[in-house]
Short mmCIF file of C-alpha atoms and ligand atoms in Angstrom, two decimals:
data_model
loop_
_atom_site.label_atom_id
_atom_site.label_comp_id
_atom_site.label_asym_id
_atom_site.label_seq_id
_atom_site.Cartn_x
_atom_site.Cartn_y
_atom_site.Cartn_z
CA MET A 1 15.72 -11.10 -25.66
CA SER A 2 14.47 -7.46 -23.72
CA ALA A 3 13.48 -3.72 -25.36
CA ASN A 4 15.71 -1.85 -27.66
CA PRO A 5 14.76 1.44 -25.14
CA GLU A 6 15.35 3.82 -28.24
CA HIS A 7 13.26 1.46 -30.22
CA SER A 8 10.32 1.10 -27.06
CA PRO A 9 7.41 2.31 -27.49
CA LEU A 10 6.79 2.14 -23.97
CA TYR A 11 6.82 6.06 -22.04
CA ALA A 12 10.93 5.95 -20.91
CA THR A 13 9.41 6.65 -16.52
CA TYR A 14 10.24 2.88 -15.72
CA SER A 15 13.91 1.64 -15.04
CA ARG A 16 12.50 -1.93 -15.33
CA ILE A 17 14.67 -4.95 -14.52
CA GLY A 18 15.41 -7.56 -17.41
CA LEU A 19 13.22 -9.99 -16.08
CA ARG A 20 9.98 -10.97 -18.27
CA PHE A 21 7.77 -12.64 -16.69
CA GLU A 22 5.14 -15.44 -18.09
CA ARG A 23 3.25 -17.40 -14.99
CA GLY A 24 3.11 -17.30 -12.16
CA LYS A 25 2.05 -19.88 -8.97
CA GLY A 26 1.90 -18.85 -5.23
CA VAL A 27 4.97 -17.01 -4.43
CA TRP A 28 6.68 -18.47 -7.69
CA LEU A 29 7.14 -16.47 -11.07
CA THR A 30 9.32 -17.98 -14.31
CA THR A 31 10.14 -15.86 -16.54
CA GLU A 32 9.76 -17.26 -19.90
CA ASP A 33 13.07 -18.96 -20.20
CA GLY A 34 11.48 -20.70 -17.61
CA ARG A 35 13.98 -19.48 -14.32
CA ARG A 36 11.74 -18.97 -10.99
CA PHE A 37 12.56 -16.53 -8.67
CA MET A 38 10.43 -16.20 -5.09
CA ASP A 39 8.40 -13.83 -5.67
CA LEU A 40 8.58 -11.07 -2.31
CA SER A 41 7.96 -7.96 -4.17
CA GLY A 42 4.40 -8.99 -4.26
CA GLY A 43 3.72 -6.34 -7.05
CA ILE A 44 4.70 -4.33 -4.66
CA ALA A 45 2.76 -5.36 -2.32
CA VAL A 46 -0.41 -5.98 -4.94
CA ASN A 47 -0.57 -9.97 -5.09
CA GLY A 48 -0.94 -10.21 -1.08
CA LEU A 49 -2.61 -13.54 -1.94
CA GLY A 50 0.14 -14.25 -3.59
CA HIS A 51 -0.33 -15.60 -8.23
CA ALA A 52 -3.27 -16.80 -9.38
CA HIS A 53 -4.81 -17.80 -5.90
CA PRO A 54 -8.12 -20.53 -7.40
CA HIS A 55 -10.53 -18.62 -5.71
CA LEU A 56 -9.26 -15.44 -7.05
CA VAL A 57 -9.07 -17.53 -11.18
CA GLU A 58 -12.53 -18.58 -10.04
CA ALA A 59 -14.07 -15.50 -9.15
CA LEU A 60 -12.79 -13.02 -12.11
CA LYS A 61 -13.20 -16.10 -14.47
CA ALA A 62 -16.84 -16.40 -13.59
CA GLN A 63 -18.07 -12.40 -13.48
CA ALA A 64 -16.08 -12.45 -17.04
CA GLU A 65 -18.19 -15.15 -18.25
CA LYS A 66 -21.62 -12.63 -16.83
CA LEU A 67 -20.85 -9.08 -17.46
CA TRP A 68 -17.27 -6.20 -16.86
CA HIS A 69 -18.46 -3.51 -16.00
CA THR A 70 -21.50 -0.92 -16.45
CA SER A 71 -20.87 1.98 -15.31
CA ASN A 72 -21.69 3.69 -12.12
CA LEU A 73 -24.84 4.88 -14.35
CA PHE A 74 -26.58 1.71 -12.65
CA GLU A 75 -26.51 -0.26 -9.00
CA ILE A 76 -23.47 -2.45 -8.21
CA PRO A 77 -24.97 -5.08 -6.57
CA GLY A 78 -21.04 -6.39 -5.48
CA GLN A 79 -20.03 -2.35 -4.52
CA GLN A 80 -23.36 -3.10 -1.89
CA ARG A 81 -21.79 -6.64 -1.86
CA LEU A 82 -17.94 -4.99 -0.58
CA GLY A 83 -19.37 -2.07 1.05
CA GLU A 84 -21.14 -3.91 2.93
CA ARG A 85 -18.60 -5.96 4.59
CA LEU A 86 -15.96 -4.14 5.23
CA THR A 87 -18.37 -1.32 7.07
CA ALA A 88 -18.82 -4.48 8.99
CA VAL A 89 -15.66 -5.43 10.14
CA THR A 90 -13.74 -1.90 10.12
CA PHE A 91 -14.76 2.15 11.88
CA ALA A 92 -16.45 2.59 8.49
CA ASP A 93 -19.67 3.62 7.72
CA ARG A 94 -19.16 4.45 3.52
CA VAL A 95 -17.24 3.29 1.00
CA PHE A 96 -16.35 4.62 -2.55
CA PHE A 97 -14.40 2.88 -4.76
CA THR A 98 -11.99 3.47 -6.80
CA ASN A 99 -9.54 2.08 -9.45
CA SER A 100 -5.82 2.98 -7.33
CA GLY A 101 -4.40 4.16 -4.95
CA ALA A 102 -3.69 7.67 -5.53
CA GLU A 103 -7.22 7.68 -6.81
CA ALA A 104 -8.13 6.29 -3.00
CA LEU A 105 -5.99 9.14 -1.61
CA GLU A 106 -7.84 11.85 -4.28
CA ALA A 107 -10.90 10.83 -3.02
CA ALA A 108 -9.89 11.27 0.63
CA ILE A 109 -8.66 14.28 -0.05
CA LYS A 110 -11.44 15.42 -1.63
CA THR A 111 -13.38 14.23 1.32
CA ALA A 112 -12.16 16.26 4.06
CA ARG A 113 -12.50 19.60 2.29
CA ARG A 114 -15.91 18.54 1.96
CA TYR A 115 -16.62 17.80 5.02
CA HIS A 116 -15.26 21.61 6.88
CA TYR A 117 -16.87 22.89 3.50
CA VAL A 118 -20.54 21.12 4.51
CA SER A 119 -19.93 22.80 8.18
CA GLY A 120 -19.63 25.93 7.00
CA ARG A 121 -15.98 26.33 7.51
CA PRO A 122 -15.47 25.95 3.82
CA GLU A 123 -11.33 27.78 4.67
CA ARG A 124 -10.40 24.70 6.24
CA TYR A 125 -8.98 22.73 3.16
CA ARG A 126 -5.37 22.07 4.00
CA LEU A 127 -4.11 18.14 5.60
CA ILE A 128 -0.58 18.74 7.71
CA THR A 129 1.50 15.71 5.59
CA PHE A 130 4.77 14.32 6.74
CA GLU A 131 8.46 13.97 5.37
CA GLY A 132 9.44 10.94 3.39
CA ALA A 133 5.24 10.40 2.39
CA PHE A 134 4.00 8.28 -0.39
CA HIS A 135 0.39 8.81 -1.23
CA GLY A 136 0.46 8.50 -5.38
CA ARG A 137 1.55 10.14 -8.61
CA THR A 138 -1.73 12.34 -9.63
CA LEU A 139 -0.77 16.43 -8.78
CA ALA A 140 -2.82 16.32 -5.78
CA THR A 141 -1.34 13.12 -4.76
CA ILE A 142 2.91 14.38 -5.24
CA ALA A 143 2.45 17.19 -3.24
CA ALA A 144 0.78 15.63 -0.15
CA GLY A 145 3.95 13.60 -0.74
CA GLY A 146 5.64 16.92 -0.98
CA GLN A 147 9.64 14.70 -2.39
CA GLY A 148 11.23 16.95 -4.89
CA LYS A 149 11.60 14.27 -7.10
CA TYR A 150 8.39 13.36 -8.12
CA LEU A 151 7.18 17.84 -7.96
CA GLU A 152 9.84 18.57 -10.19
CA GLY A 153 8.68 20.63 -13.34
CA PHE A 154 5.25 19.56 -13.29
CA GLY A 155 3.83 22.90 -12.69
CA PRO A 156 2.68 24.69 -9.52
CA LYS A 157 2.45 22.08 -6.48
CA VAL A 158 -1.16 21.78 -6.23
CA ASP A 159 -1.94 23.42 -2.82
CA GLY A 160 -3.07 22.84 0.95
CA PHE A 161 -0.19 20.41 2.11
CA ASP A 162 1.98 21.42 4.91
CA GLN A 163 4.27 19.14 5.36
CA VAL A 164 6.64 18.59 8.44
CA ALA A 165 9.00 14.97 9.91
CA PHE A 166 7.39 12.12 10.56
CA GLY A 167 6.76 11.56 14.24
CA ASP A 168 7.13 14.93 15.30
CA MET A 169 4.35 15.76 17.48
CA GLY A 170 6.17 19.25 17.90
CA ALA A 171 6.08 19.89 14.12
CA VAL A 172 2.46 19.06 13.94
CA LYS A 173 1.10 21.52 17.33
CA ALA A 174 2.99 24.27 14.97
CA ALA A 175 1.75 23.79 11.73
CA LEU A 176 -2.20 24.02 12.76
CA THR A 177 -4.10 26.96 11.24
CA ASP A 178 -7.36 27.56 11.12
CA GLU A 179 -7.19 26.60 7.85
CA THR A 180 -6.55 23.32 8.49
CA ALA A 181 -8.69 20.94 7.63
CA GLY A 182 -7.04 17.78 9.01
CA ILE A 183 -4.34 15.10 9.45
CA LEU A 184 -2.87 12.96 6.30
CA ILE A 185 -0.63 9.89 7.39
CA GLU A 186 1.11 6.51 6.39
CA PRO A 187 0.96 4.37 9.85
CA ILE A 188 4.18 2.68 8.51
CA GLN A 189 5.68 5.05 5.26
CA GLY A 190 6.25 1.98 2.93
CA GLU A 191 8.36 3.51 -0.52
CA GLY A 192 9.81 6.25 2.24
CA GLY A 193 11.58 3.10 3.28
CA ILE A 194 9.54 1.29 6.45
CA ARG A 195 9.42 3.70 8.45
CA SER A 196 6.59 3.09 11.42
CA ALA A 197 4.79 5.32 13.31
CA SER A 198 4.38 4.79 16.66
CA ASN A 199 1.45 3.25 18.95
CA GLU A 200 1.91 6.29 20.34
CA TYR A 201 2.08 8.28 18.17
CA LEU A 202 -0.81 7.47 16.10
CA ARG A 203 -3.03 8.38 19.43
CA ALA A 204 -1.25 11.59 20.48
CA LEU A 205 -2.39 12.70 16.41
CA ARG A 206 -5.91 11.22 17.63
CA ALA A 207 -6.21 12.99 20.13
CA PHE A 208 -5.02 15.89 18.69
CA CYS A 209 -7.63 15.80 15.46
CA ASP A 210 -11.03 15.13 17.93
CA GLU A 211 -9.23 18.91 20.77
CA HIS A 212 -9.56 21.00 16.86
CA GLY A 213 -11.33 19.26 14.84
CA LEU A 214 -9.42 17.77 12.36
CA LEU A 215 -10.46 14.51 10.49
CA MET A 216 -7.20 11.96 10.83
CA VAL A 217 -6.65 10.26 7.42
CA LEU A 218 -5.15 7.46 7.05
CA ASP A 219 -3.39 6.27 3.80
CA GLU A 220 -3.58 2.12 4.62
CA VAL A 221 -2.58 2.25 1.21
CA GLN A 222 0.40 -0.62 1.41
CA THR A 223 -0.26 -1.19 4.83
CA GLY A 224 -3.77 -2.19 4.90
CA MET A 225 -5.73 -5.57 3.69
CA GLY A 226 -3.85 -7.93 6.14
CA ARG A 227 -0.33 -7.06 4.76
CA THR A 228 0.86 -6.09 8.69
CA GLY A 229 -0.67 -9.39 10.69
CA ARG A 230 -4.09 -7.30 11.67
CA LEU A 231 -6.76 -6.32 8.33
CA PHE A 232 -4.89 -3.11 9.25
CA ALA A 233 -1.74 -1.59 10.53
CA HIS A 234 -4.44 1.14 12.87
CA GLU A 235 -6.34 -1.34 14.57
CA ALA A 236 -2.35 -2.13 16.15
CA ALA A 237 -3.10 1.81 18.31
CA GLY A 238 -6.57 1.44 18.98
CA ILE A 239 -7.00 3.80 17.26
CA THR A 240 -9.85 4.90 14.06
CA PRO A 241 -9.09 7.03 11.46
CA ASP A 242 -11.90 9.48 10.08
CA ILE A 243 -11.11 8.52 5.89
CA MET A 244 -9.12 5.77 4.74
CA ALA A 245 -7.25 4.87 1.42
CA VAL A 246 -6.83 1.37 0.03
CA ALA A 247 -5.52 -0.16 -2.55
CA LYS A 248 -3.04 -2.69 -3.29
CA GLY A 249 -3.98 -6.06 -1.41
CA ILE A 250 -8.08 -5.42 -1.80
CA GLY A 251 -7.10 -6.64 -5.45
CA GLY A 252 -5.37 -9.21 -5.15
CA GLY A 253 -3.25 -7.75 -8.86
CA PHE A 254 -6.78 -6.63 -10.48
CA PRO A 255 -7.29 -2.44 -10.22
CA LEU A 256 -8.27 -1.83 -7.18
CA GLY A 257 -8.31 1.06 -4.32
CA ALA A 258 -11.37 2.16 -2.10
CA CYS A 259 -11.57 5.61 -0.10
CA LEU A 260 -13.53 4.38 3.17
CA ALA A 261 -14.94 6.99 5.55
CA THR A 262 -17.32 7.50 8.92
CA GLU A 263 -21.41 8.29 7.78
CA GLU A 264 -20.10 11.51 9.44
CA ALA A 265 -16.81 12.66 7.22
CA ALA A 266 -18.65 12.05 4.15
CA LYS A 267 -21.43 13.99 5.31
CA GLY A 268 -20.21 16.14 2.62
CA MET A 269 -20.06 13.45 -0.57
CA THR A 270 -23.43 13.90 -1.81
CA ALA A 271 -24.93 13.66 -5.18
CA GLY A 272 -22.35 14.57 -7.93
CA THR A 273 -19.70 15.55 -5.83
CA HIS A 274 -17.38 13.06 -7.13
CA GLY A 275 -17.51 10.13 -9.27
CA THR A 276 -15.40 7.52 -11.85
CA THR A 277 -16.12 5.45 -13.90
CA TYR A 278 -14.74 2.08 -13.76
CA GLY A 279 -14.34 2.37 -9.88
CA GLY A 280 -15.85 -0.11 -8.25
CA ASN A 281 -17.42 -2.05 -12.13
CA PRO A 282 -18.42 -5.72 -11.67
CA LEU A 283 -15.17 -7.65 -12.28
CA ALA A 284 -13.41 -5.51 -9.72
CA MET A 285 -15.63 -6.75 -7.35
CA ALA A 286 -16.26 -9.77 -7.81
CA VAL A 287 -12.18 -10.39 -7.25
CA GLY A 288 -12.71 -7.72 -4.02
CA ASN A 289 -14.78 -9.99 -2.98
CA ALA A 290 -13.37 -12.93 -3.20
CA VAL A 291 -10.31 -11.84 -1.68
CA LEU A 292 -11.93 -10.61 1.71
CA ASP A 293 -13.36 -14.03 1.33
CA VAL A 294 -10.32 -15.89 1.36
CA MET A 295 -9.07 -12.91 4.28
CA LEU A 296 -11.63 -13.21 6.07
CA ALA A 297 -11.60 -16.77 6.79
CA PRO A 298 -11.12 -17.86 10.48
CA GLY A 299 -6.90 -18.37 10.88
CA PHE A 300 -5.75 -16.20 7.78
CA LEU A 301 -4.07 -13.29 10.05
CA GLU A 302 -2.69 -15.74 12.73
CA HIS A 303 -1.09 -17.35 9.52
CA VAL A 304 0.44 -13.87 8.81
CA ARG A 305 1.25 -13.43 12.23
CA ASP A 306 2.82 -16.62 11.94
CA VAL A 307 4.83 -16.75 9.15
CA ALA A 308 5.70 -13.02 9.23
CA LEU A 309 7.53 -13.86 13.18
CA VAL A 310 9.38 -16.18 11.49
CA MET A 311 10.78 -14.31 8.62
CA LYS A 312 11.28 -10.99 10.64
CA GLN A 313 12.82 -13.67 13.53
CA SER A 314 15.42 -15.26 11.30
CA LEU A 315 15.90 -11.49 9.05
CA ALA A 316 17.27 -10.04 13.29
CA SER A 317 19.50 -13.06 12.80
CA LEU A 318 21.20 -11.73 9.07
CA ALA A 319 21.35 -8.81 10.77
CA ASP A 320 23.51 -9.83 13.91
CA ARG A 321 25.31 -12.24 11.18
CA HIS A 322 26.19 -9.45 8.53
CA PRO A 323 25.87 -6.43 9.92
CA GLY A 324 28.16 -4.61 6.72
CA VAL A 325 25.12 -5.84 4.99
CA VAL A 326 22.45 -5.45 6.92
CA GLN A 327 22.35 -2.60 8.72
CA GLU A 328 18.83 -3.65 10.56
CA VAL A 329 15.94 -4.55 10.16
CA ARG A 330 12.03 -2.95 9.99
CA GLY A 331 8.32 -3.06 9.38
CA GLU A 332 5.38 -4.39 10.98
CA GLY A 333 3.97 -8.54 9.93
CA LEU A 334 4.83 -9.46 6.45
CA LEU A 335 6.01 -5.28 5.54
CA LEU A 336 9.67 -5.43 6.39
CA GLY A 337 13.03 -3.26 5.32
CA ILE A 338 15.95 -4.40 5.12
CA LYS A 339 18.14 -1.03 5.89
CA ALA A 340 21.43 -1.62 3.72
CA GLY A 341 24.51 -1.39 4.30
CA ILE A 342 25.24 -1.49 0.38
CA PRO A 343 23.73 0.23 -2.15
CA ASN A 344 19.85 -1.24 -2.47
CA SER A 345 19.67 -1.36 -5.91
CA VAL A 346 22.83 -3.77 -5.60
CA LEU A 347 21.93 -6.37 -2.63
CA ALA A 348 18.60 -6.67 -4.34
CA ALA A 349 20.60 -7.45 -7.56
CA GLU A 350 22.59 -10.16 -5.63
CA MET A 351 19.04 -11.49 -4.57
CA ARG A 352 17.60 -11.98 -8.34
CA GLU A 353 20.87 -13.57 -8.24
CA ALA A 354 19.60 -15.84 -5.67
CA GLY A 355 16.00 -16.83 -7.06
CA VAL A 356 14.56 -13.77 -5.26
CA ILE A 357 12.45 -10.85 -6.48
CA SER A 358 12.53 -7.38 -3.19
CA ALA A 359 11.48 -3.92 -3.80
CA LEU A 360 13.17 -0.61 -3.58
CA ALA A 361 12.31 1.84 -0.38
CA GLY A 362 13.86 5.00 0.32
CA ASP A 363 16.68 5.59 2.82
CA ASN A 364 18.42 2.78 1.09
CA VAL A 365 15.45 -0.20 2.42
CA VAL A 366 15.56 -3.44 0.30
CA ARG A 367 11.72 -3.84 1.01
CA LEU A 368 10.13 -7.32 1.51
CA LEU A 369 6.06 -7.67 0.86
CA PRO A 370 5.90 -11.34 1.00
CA PRO A 371 2.35 -12.75 -0.64
CA LEU A 372 0.14 -13.18 3.19
CA VAL A 373 -0.04 -17.45 2.21
CA ILE A 374 3.60 -17.95 2.64
CA THR A 375 3.97 -20.87 4.13
CA ALA A 376 7.03 -21.35 6.41
CA ASP A 377 8.61 -23.46 4.75
CA GLU A 378 8.70 -20.93 2.30
CA VAL A 379 9.59 -18.16 4.23
CA ARG A 380 12.92 -20.04 5.74
CA GLU A 381 13.45 -21.24 2.07
CA ALA A 382 13.69 -17.27 0.74
CA MET A 383 16.30 -16.35 3.69
CA GLU A 384 18.16 -19.39 3.12
CA ARG A 385 18.32 -17.97 -0.34
CA ILE A 386 18.52 -14.22 0.77
CA GLU A 387 21.52 -15.43 2.76
CA THR A 388 23.11 -16.57 -0.10
CA ALA A 389 22.56 -13.81 -1.89
CA VAL A 390 23.68 -11.77 1.80
CA VAL A 391 26.87 -13.47 1.79
CA ALA A 392 27.89 -12.41 -1.56
CA ALA A 393 27.30 -9.33 -0.99
CA GLU A 394 29.99 -9.38 1.58
CA THR A 395 32.36 -10.71 -0.22
CA LYS A 396 32.47 -8.62 -3.24
CA LEU A 397 32.83 -5.97 -0.14
CA ALA A 398 35.96 -7.17 0.74
C1 PLP B 401 1.53 2.50 -3.64
C2 PLP B 401 1.15 3.62 -3.00
C3 PLP B 401 0.58 5.46 -2.57
C4 PLP B 401 -0.33 4.92 -4.93
O1 PLP B 401 -1.67 4.15 -5.22
P1 PLP B 401 -1.02 3.65 -7.13
O2 PLP B 401 -1.83 2.48 -7.22
O3 PLP B 401 -0.05 3.50 -7.44
O4 PLP B 401 -1.91 4.71 -7.73
C5 PLP B 401 -0.82 5.37 -2.10
N1 PLP B 401 0.55 5.51 -1.35
C6 PLP B 401 0.77 4.64 -0.19
C7 PLP B 401 1.45 4.15 0.81
C8 PLP B 401 0.85 3.89 -1.68
O5 PLP B 401 1.77 2.20 -1.05
#
């Protein structure tokens, strides 16, 4: 039975789907009343290792019996360890742990501003951002995202973000002023509808930042942690950022985020400049380290690329056969989108009827974000179910 929203104790901020899940295992979710679904939403790109991954369950249980939380007043060995491991496999030298993506972005924005402040250019506080972006729901990150529907009614927009068209280099150049601190971009816009920045574009932005002393800030909250078949999406472009926000997949379902930076970019973040009570607590670090154990194991990312290829080819064939419903297939790795020829919510509802959970995105896209551990057989089963849904939608169209 679904709760009557009129009598709910909860804020009405979410228009929830009337399903109540009780347990999960790998790609599968089971409702209280025993119905099984294939979860291709992955808790919005969070459950990278699927549900109830044994290594994560073990790590969480073991840490739960030892120590949950101490605050950042003390040293936290798990932070040191996860920090060392993340910096070893990325461009970064420094890490700040948070509980969420928006907080990772807040840390990234503050890091960029402080960098220029301590470099003797305090006037440089503005970031160039992109139309269709999503960076979170805090006051600064809704300003960075720039979407009217998230800004409306929440008072003056936080100053310091100049939005330009995604993919337009001329617009970036035109937006540069003496106050520009850097550029903030998602390599692939997730909420915005699985819109990819080309490798050439990312390289051009990197060169532009270098030319003008700007910081390149990447939001890899959704694209990171193996989602695109590389540990981070920007690796495909052969560039590195100065600052990067990470969350979602890094905790595998435990609330965890991180802001990564080079030594130089992080130089302004000295003692007392920033902080968090929970961020990087021992429980979160135990899970974060366990996630990395799995993701850094040999063959893991290869597996992601292999199954992603199966899925993308299968989706392309579906688009060929049902162009009225599947207009276009987008994305990289297991961050995939179907641009729907019918309302995306209608297609997603048909998919649920066929036992597949997906997520919606902007631009009338249905997002497919399966766990990275999905097998090729599970991909084929999911694709059969998606085809059933597409055919059902088509029949109703006719
Ligand atoms: C989800 C998301 C965020 C915000 O993360 P929260 O954990 O919801 O605060 C920021 N940026 C991108 C690209 C995201 O996908």
